[in-house]
Amino acid sequence: MPHRQTPNIDICDQIAHLPLFQALTPSQIAKMAEHTRKRILPKGEVLFHKGDVAQGLFVVVFGQIKLAFPSCNGNEKVVDIVGPRASFGEAVMFIDQPYPVFAQSIVDSLVLHVGKECVFSLLETDLSFARNMLAGLSMRNHALMQDVETYSLHSSTQRVIGYLLQHCPNGSHGRCDGSVSFALPISKQIIASRLNLTPETFSRILNELITARLIRVQGRQITIPDIKRLREHDL
């Protein structure tokens, strides 16, 4: 696994380029780096389990981390997929409660773990950092509310179409017409769980869209011949 061959990563440089920490001074970044540890995760490795105690927050440098609820029957509900330059675990860290979900790498990943004592110290002394932290938590809460709205008010087909349009490259989902091809960033099973669908329902909807000639599918590769037609389907 190539990423496991690159342990000599400059933590200060990584911190300085993350949106959450962009307002920090070089001395603050150096102090934070002293309380930051990097964790290289091969695909499928669990970062923390449900019920573990939070000792700080995590930031993804590269890769993808799945946050999910486990279940006794072996299934899981995917809550979020965290990608590069995004953080997670802040809310649990603040309320001093165990994690309600588990975190697992979907691909080879590198994450930074920032100790909560350092975070709390910065919050007390740096207003810009506090605002960035609040903004990040607010955006996370807004995304959760959007999820509730989507699951409550949108049909299964609308959820799948919305996901496909959202992941069109270069903002293609905002165009009125035209075609586009792209690869799904994660497995279909994880996408189904993220959309609150069973894998069988997700596959059935894809097949219905294929039959209607709204999409073409080859493995993870998706082709949308006419973005406008797909967007207007099942309105």
XYZ file of N, CA and C in Angstrom, residues 24-210:
561
model
N -4.683 30.455 11.983
C -3.686 30.350 13.044
C -2.348 30.946 12.621
N -1.634 31.468 13.591
C -0.287 32.002 13.343
C 0.703 30.842 13.295
N 1.896 31.088 12.731
C 2.908 30.016 12.703
C 3.219 29.449 14.084
N 3.260 30.311 15.119
C 3.555 29.813 16.463
C 2.415 28.936 16.985
N 1.165 29.303 16.665
C 0.025 28.485 17.080
C 0.016 27.144 16.357
N 0.364 27.175 15.066
C 0.430 25.939 14.292
C 1.504 25.015 14.855
N 2.648 25.599 15.218
C 3.728 24.792 15.790
C 3.292 24.161 17.116
N 2.553 24.936 17.929
C 2.065 24.410 19.203
C 1.064 23.278 18.966
N 0.178 23.469 17.978
C -0.806 22.433 17.685
C -0.132 21.174 17.166
N 0.913 21.351 16.365
C 1.622 20.193 15.813
C 2.225 19.336 16.921
N 2.612 19.967 18.042
C 3.171 19.223 19.165
C 2.146 18.282 19.785
N 0.861 18.619 19.632
C -0.208 17.819 20.218
C -0.990 17.049 19.150
N -0.385 16.903 17.988
C -1.042 16.219 16.867
C -0.268 14.964 16.499
N -0.991 13.911 16.274
C -0.384 12.648 15.849
C -1.017 12.204 14.538
N -0.184 11.679 13.658
C -0.710 11.170 12.387
C -1.004 9.687 12.514
N -2.014 9.264 11.803
C -2.437 7.852 11.826
C -2.642 7.394 10.388
N -1.843 6.455 9.956
C -1.976 5.901 8.609
C -2.869 4.668 8.699
N -3.947 4.676 7.931
C -4.946 3.609 7.994
C -5.034 2.880 6.657
N -4.747 1.591 6.625
C -5.022 0.836 5.400
C -6.526 0.698 5.203
N -6.921 0.402 4.006
C -8.343 0.236 3.698
C -8.983 -0.765 4.648
N -10.122 -0.360 5.238
C -10.874 -1.248 6.105
C -10.507 -1.194 7.573
N -9.484 -0.411 7.932
C -9.090 -0.354 9.343
C -10.021 0.569 10.126
N -10.364 0.141 11.344
C -11.230 0.936 12.211
C -10.391 1.953 12.985
N -10.789 3.200 12.914
C -10.093 4.274 13.626
C -10.546 4.332 15.078
N -11.859 4.265 15.293
C -12.393 4.139 16.643
C -13.735 3.417 16.570
N -14.116 2.834 17.704
C -15.362 2.075 17.796
C -16.439 2.908 18.488
N -17.686 2.551 18.254
C -18.778 3.150 19.013
C -18.546 2.870 20.500
N -18.656 3.915 21.316
C -18.443 3.762 22.748
C -17.063 4.168 23.212
N -16.105 4.327 22.277
C -14.776 4.819 22.662
C -14.879 6.262 23.147
N -13.995 6.645 24.039
C -13.984 8.008 24.575
C -13.192 8.923 23.645
N -13.756 10.085 23.332
C -13.103 11.044 22.440
C -12.008 11.790 23.188
N -10.812 11.813 22.601
C -9.691 12.527 23.195
C -9.235 13.699 22.331
N -10.016 14.038 21.322
C -9.648 15.127 20.426
C -10.474 15.057 19.162
N -10.023 15.754 18.145
C -10.713 15.724 16.855
C -9.780 15.156 15.795
N -10.368 14.731 14.688
C -9.607 14.156 13.585
C -9.756 15.024 12.336
N -8.700 15.043 11.537
C -8.733 15.722 10.240
C -8.180 14.760 9.197
N -8.893 14.625 8.071
C -8.447 13.734 6.993
C -7.463 14.484 6.095
N -6.263 13.942 5.950
C -5.267 14.510 5.022
C -5.503 13.949 3.629
N -5.576 12.626 3.516
C -5.993 12.001 2.258
C -6.771 10.739 2.577
N -7.586 10.300 1.616
C -8.404 9.117 1.796
C -9.852 9.451 2.118
N -10.572 8.477 2.631
C -11.983 8.634 2.989
C -12.272 7.824 4.246
N -12.992 8.448 5.175
C -13.361 7.801 6.423
C -14.875 7.692 6.497
N -15.351 6.487 6.800
C -16.785 6.231 6.930
C -17.182 6.320 8.395
N -18.223 7.118 8.679
C -18.812 7.175 10.011
C -20.149 6.454 9.942
N -20.359 5.466 10.802
C -21.564 4.643 10.674
C -22.002 4.086 12.027
N -23.314 3.798 12.107
C -23.870 3.099 13.258
C -23.793 1.599 12.990
N -23.260 0.824 13.917
C -23.285 -0.636 13.736
C -24.647 -1.193 14.110
N -24.920 -2.414 13.713
C -26.174 -3.065 14.103
C -25.889 -4.515 14.440
N -26.765 -5.095 15.235
C -26.539 -6.464 15.711
C -26.651 -7.498 14.596
N -27.347 -7.164 13.499
C -27.522 -8.138 12.414
C -26.430 -8.040 11.350
N -25.413 -7.222 11.635
C -24.292 -7.135 10.705
C -24.402 -6.020 9.694
N -25.572 -5.394 9.609
C -25.720 -4.257 8.714
C -25.214 -2.993 9.409
N -25.191 -1.911 8.693
C -24.755 -0.645 9.268
C -25.473 0.492 8.583
N -25.586 1.623 9.275
C -26.157 2.834 8.699
C -25.049 3.861 8.577
N -24.685 4.196 7.344
C -23.630 5.169 7.106
C -24.171 6.571 7.353
N -23.535 7.282 8.260
C -23.954 8.632 8.612
C -23.266 9.667 7.733
N -21.976 9.445 7.457
C -21.234 10.429 6.683
C -19.991 9.769 6.104
N -19.518 10.353 5.010
C -18.234 9.994 4.419
C -17.371 11.241 4.477
N -16.271 11.173 5.208
C -15.409 12.339 5.412
C -14.198 12.226 4.499
N -13.991 13.266 3.682
C -12.896 13.261 2.730
C -11.781 14.201 3.122
N -10.807 14.387 2.228
C -9.638 15.215 2.524
C -9.992 16.634 2.953
N -9.225 17.150 3.911
C -9.314 18.513 4.421
C -10.543 18.752 5.286
N -11.280 17.701 5.611
C -12.455 17.827 6.470
C -12.154 17.221 7.842
N -12.816 17.744 8.859
C -12.605 17.275 10.233
C -13.847 16.547 10.730
N -13.676 15.767 11.786
C -14.807 15.094 12.421
C -14.446 14.783 13.869
N -15.487 14.561 14.670
C -15.296 14.223 16.075
C -15.337 15.405 17.020
N -15.526 16.631 16.468
C -15.506 17.821 17.326
C -16.648 17.822 18.336
N -17.866 17.522 17.876
C -19.032 17.642 18.747
C -18.925 16.705 19.950
N -18.516 15.473 19.716
C -18.385 14.507 20.801
C -17.294 14.937 21.772
N -16.220 15.510 21.231
C -15.131 15.995 22.073
C -15.614 17.073 23.041
N -16.495 17.969 22.573
C -16.962 19.075 23.409
C -17.883 18.610 24.531
N -18.714 17.622 24.264
C -19.677 17.194 25.291
C -19.130 16.073 26.159
N -17.887 15.651 25.887
C -17.210 14.649 26.712
C -18.045 13.370 26.825
N -18.527 12.911 25.673
C -19.320 11.684 25.603
C -18.620 10.679 24.688
N -18.915 9.398 24.825
C -18.321 8.402 23.920
C -18.875 8.552 22.506
N -18.114 8.062 21.553
C -18.541 8.149 20.157
C -19.832 7.363 19.941
N -20.838 7.944 19.269
C -22.074 7.221 18.970
C -21.962 6.379 17.700
N -20.858 6.535 16.968
C -20.644 5.821 15.713
C -19.244 5.215 15.728
N -18.958 4.387 14.723
C -17.581 3.942 14.530
C -17.026 4.612 13.279
N -15.706 4.696 13.192
C -15.041 5.303 12.038
C -14.122 4.266 11.406
N -14.213 4.141 10.076
C -13.437 3.124 9.362
C -12.981 3.692 8.023
N -11.763 3.390 7.644
C -11.243 3.870 6.362
C -11.860 3.077 5.210
N -12.287 3.806 4.188
C -12.832 3.161 2.986
C -11.707 2.823 2.020
N -10.693 3.680 1.988
C -9.490 3.467 1.183
C -8.293 3.756 2.086
N -7.084 3.488 1.600
C -5.895 3.859 2.371
C -5.976 5.351 2.699
N -5.795 5.682 3.968
C -6.033 7.059 4.410
C -4.977 7.506 5.408
N -4.847 8.814 5.520
C -4.026 9.425 6.554
C -4.868 10.450 7.284
N -4.954 10.319 8.602
C -5.684 11.284 9.412
C -4.756 11.858 10.471
N -5.068 13.066 10.891
C -4.372 13.702 12.001
C -5.299 13.715 13.208
N -4.757 13.388 14.357
C -5.520 13.467 15.598
C -4.972 14.625 16.420
N -5.822 15.621 16.695
C -5.438 16.798 17.463
C -6.001 16.664 18.872
N -5.142 16.682 19.872
C -5.562 16.512 21.260
C -6.503 17.610 21.722
N -7.500 17.244 22.508
C -8.535 18.207 22.890
C -8.008 19.313 23.798
N -6.972 19.045 24.605
C -6.448 20.098 25.474
C -5.912 21.250 24.650
N -5.231 20.933 23.547
C -4.696 21.975 22.666
C -5.829 22.745 21.994
N -6.862 22.019 21.567
C -8.016 22.670 20.935
C -8.696 23.618 21.912
N -8.923 23.167 23.140
C -9.587 24.005 24.142
C -8.758 25.250 24.457
N -7.445 25.094 24.498
C -6.567 26.235 24.764
C -6.676 27.278 23.661
N -6.706 26.822 22.408
C -6.832 27.752 21.283
C -8.190 28.441 21.282
N -9.234 27.707 21.633
C -10.567 28.304 21.679
C -10.639 29.442 22.693
N -9.884 29.321 23.771
C -9.899 30.342 24.810
C -9.091 31.585 24.432
N -8.151 31.422 23.494
C -7.230 32.534 23.199
C -7.346 33.095 21.790
N -8.033 32.383 20.881
C -8.068 32.824 19.481
C -9.505 32.837 18.965
N -10.040 34.042 18.757
C -11.424 34.180 18.309
C -11.631 33.649 16.892
N -10.632 33.826 16.016
C -10.770 33.345 14.638
C -10.894 31.829 14.602
N -10.101 31.161 15.429
C -10.183 29.698 15.504
C -11.544 29.267 16.036
N -12.034 29.995 17.055
C -13.346 29.672 17.618
C -14.441 29.839 16.574
N -14.353 30.904 15.769
C -15.367 31.122 14.725
C -15.310 30.016 13.669
N -14.089 29.620 13.283
C -13.956 28.544 12.302
C -14.527 27.241 12.834
N -14.291 26.976 14.114
C -14.813 25.762 14.725
C -16.341 25.791 14.750
N -16.906 26.946 15.137
C -18.363 27.074 15.170
C -18.957 26.944 13.775
N -18.270 27.529 12.783
C -18.754 27.447 11.403
C -18.784 25.993 10.935
N -17.730 25.243 11.271
C -17.678 23.845 10.872
C -18.782 23.023 11.507
N -19.024 23.248 12.791
C -20.091 22.530 13.481
C -21.460 22.918 12.937
N -21.636 24.199 12.609
C -22.907 24.668 12.052
C -23.169 24.049 10.695
N -22.127 23.961 9.870
C -22.275 23.346 8.548
C -22.630 21.864 8.694
N -22.023 21.193 9.669
C -22.337 19.788 9.907
C -23.796 19.618 10.332
N -24.256 20.508 11.198
C -25.650 20.451 11.649
C -26.603 20.729 10.490
N -26.235 21.695 9.631
C -27.075 22.006 8.475
C -27.154 20.802 7.538
N -26.030 20.119 7.348
C -26.024 18.940 6.480
C -26.915 17.834 7.050
N -26.898 17.675 8.374
C -27.755 16.671 9.004
C -29.230 17.010 8.810
N -29.574 18.294 8.902
C -30.961 18.710 8.679
C -31.373 18.455 7.234
N -30.449 18.674 6.307
C -30.750 18.386 4.900
C -30.988 16.894 4.703
N -30.214 16.065 5.415
C -30.417 14.621 5.330
C -31.817 14.238 5.803
N -32.230 14.811 6.937
C -33.566 14.516 7.470
C -34.636 14.925 6.468
N -34.465 16.091 5.853
C -35.428 16.558 4.851
C -35.472 15.613 3.657
N -34.281 15.189 3.195
C -34.216 14.302 2.040
C -34.896 12.973 2.322
N -34.607 12.369 3.479
C -35.191 11.075 3.807
C -36.696 11.174 4.023
N -37.166 12.325 4.526
C -38.580 12.478 4.879
C -39.447 12.868 3.691
N -38.927 13.715 2.799
C -39.755 14.326 1.761
C -39.456 13.836 0.350
N -38.307 13.192 0.130
C -37.936 12.787 -1.216
C -38.138 11.286 -1.397
N -38.569 10.900 -2.579
C -38.727 9.481 -2.875
C -37.350 8.828 -3.002
N -37.343 7.502 -3.003
C -36.083 6.771 -3.160
C -35.396 7.135 -4.471
N -36.182 7.232 -5.535
C -35.621 7.591 -6.839
C -35.052 9.003 -6.825
N -35.730 9.936 -6.192
C -35.227 11.302 -6.099
C -33.910 11.361 -5.337
N -33.782 10.535 -4.307
C -32.531 10.518 -3.539
C -31.370 10.042 -4.413
N -31.596 8.988 -5.189
C -30.539 8.458 -6.048
C -30.171 9.469 -7.126
N -31.160 10.060 -7.761
C -30.896 11.062 -8.802
C -30.140 12.246 -8.199
N -30.571 12.697 -7.034
C -29.897 13.815 -6.384
C -28.443 13.504 -6.089
N -28.172 12.280 -5.650
C -26.790 11.885 -5.374
C -25.957 11.899 -6.645
N -26.502 11.339 -7.732
C -25.759 11.296 -8.994
C -25.462 12.703 -9.505
N -26.454 13.578 -9.443
C -26.244 14.947 -9.910
C -25.245 15.690 -9.026
N -25.290 15.420 -7.745
C -24.384 16.079 -6.810
C -22.932 15.701 -7.066
N -22.708 14.491 -7.571
C -21.348 14.008 -7.760
C -20.858 14.112 -9.208
N -21.622 14.812 -10.037
C -21.108 15.102 -11.372
C -19.864 15.987 -11.244
N -18.814 15.747 -12.019
C -17.578 16.521 -11.885
C -17.722 17.939 -12.407
N -16.894 18.811 -11.868
C -16.793 20.204 -12.348
C -18.114 20.942 -12.342
N -18.939 20.620 -11.369
C -20.198 21.353 -11.265
C -21.184 21.042 -12.367
N -21.031 19.898 -13.033
C -21.911 19.580 -14.156
C -23.362 19.466 -13.737
N -23.588 19.194 -12.414
C -24.974 19.056 -11.970
C -25.716 20.380 -12.053
N -24.991 21.472 -12.236
C -25.652 22.772 -12.331
C -25.965 23.175 -13.753
N -25.510 22.395 -14.737
C -25.774 22.727 -16.126
C -27.187 22.328 -16.511
N -27.720 22.994 -17.510
C -29.089 22.720 -17.950
C -29.170 21.526 -18.885
N -28.087 21.217 -19.580
C -28.124 20.102 -20.519
C -26.713 19.544 -20.667
N -26.540 18.665 -21.653
C -25.230 18.080 -21.887
C -25.102 16.717 -21.236
N -23.973 16.060 -21.498
C -23.714 14.739 -20.953
C -22.452 14.781 -20.097
N -22.300 13.760 -19.251
C -21.130 13.700 -18.377
C -20.904 12.254 -17.961
N -19.645 11.897 -17.737
C -19.278 10.584 -17.220
C -18.385 10.775 -15.996
N -18.550 9.917 -15.018
C -17.732 10.010 -13.810
C -17.792 8.676 -13.078
N -16.859 8.484 -12.164
C -16.817 7.267 -11.357
C -17.391 7.557 -9.978
N -18.205 6.650 -9.482
C -18.723 6.791 -8.125
C -17.555 6.735 -7.139
N -17.515 7.635 -6.160
C -16.357 7.709 -5.266
C -16.277 6.580 -4.245
N -17.395 5.917 -3.990
C -17.446 4.834 -3.004
C -18.305 3.709 -3.558
N -18.331 2.588 -2.859
C -19.072 1.434 -3.345
C -20.577 1.697 -3.328
N -21.298 0.965 -4.160
C -22.750 1.130 -4.245
C -23.426 0.760 -2.925
N -22.868 -0.208 -2.214
C -23.449 -0.602 -0.928
C -23.369 0.545 0.082
N -22.234 1.242 0.116
C -22.077 2.364 1.044
C -22.979 3.524 0.627
N -23.084 3.765 -0.687
C -23.975 4.829 -1.173
C -25.412 4.536 -0.752
N -25.833 3.283 -0.914
C -27.200 2.910 -0.530
C -27.443 3.216 0.937
N -26.512 2.825 1.800
C -26.674 3.079 3.233
C -26.706 4.569 3.519
N -25.844 5.324 2.829
C -25.811 6.783 3.024
C -27.143 7.417 2.644
N -27.830 6.858 1.638
C -29.116 7.390 1.175
C -30.300 6.766 1.911
N -30.010 5.974 2.947
C -31.052 5.314 3.733
C -31.884 4.356 2.875
N -31.191 3.623 2.004
C -31.821 2.638 1.126
C -31.154 1.280 1.338
N -31.876 0.223 1.029
C -31.245 -1.089 1.013
C -30.448 -1.216 -0.284
N -29.412 -2.052 -0.311
C -28.673 -2.259 -1.559
C -29.573 -2.736 -2.700
N -30.583 -3.552 -2.361
C -31.503 -4.055 -3.393
C -32.316 -2.914 -4.004
N -32.797 -1.997 -3.156
C -33.569 -0.852 -3.666
C -32.700 0.043 -4.522
N -31.469 0.279 -4.079
C -30.552 1.124 -4.848
C -30.288 0.517 -6.227
N -30.033 -0.796 -6.270
C -29.778 -1.463 -7.554
C -31.016 -1.416 -8.450
N -32.194 -1.601 -7.855
C -33.427 -1.554 -8.648
C -33.619 -0.173 -9.285
N -33.355 0.877 -8.530
C -33.528 2.240 -9.067
C -32.526 2.497 -10.181
N -31.281 2.061 -10.001
C -30.292 2.217 -11.069
C -30.758 1.505 -12.336
N -31.290 0.300 -12.180
C -31.768 -0.453 -13.345
C -32.946 0.254 -14.022
N -33.822 0.854 -13.212
C -34.948 1.606 -13.787
C -34.449 2.819 -14.572
N -33.420 3.495 -14.058
C -32.856 4.645 -14.760
C -32.128 4.212 -16.030
N -31.516 3.027 -15.984
C -30.860 2.490 -17.176
C -31.907 2.155 -18.242
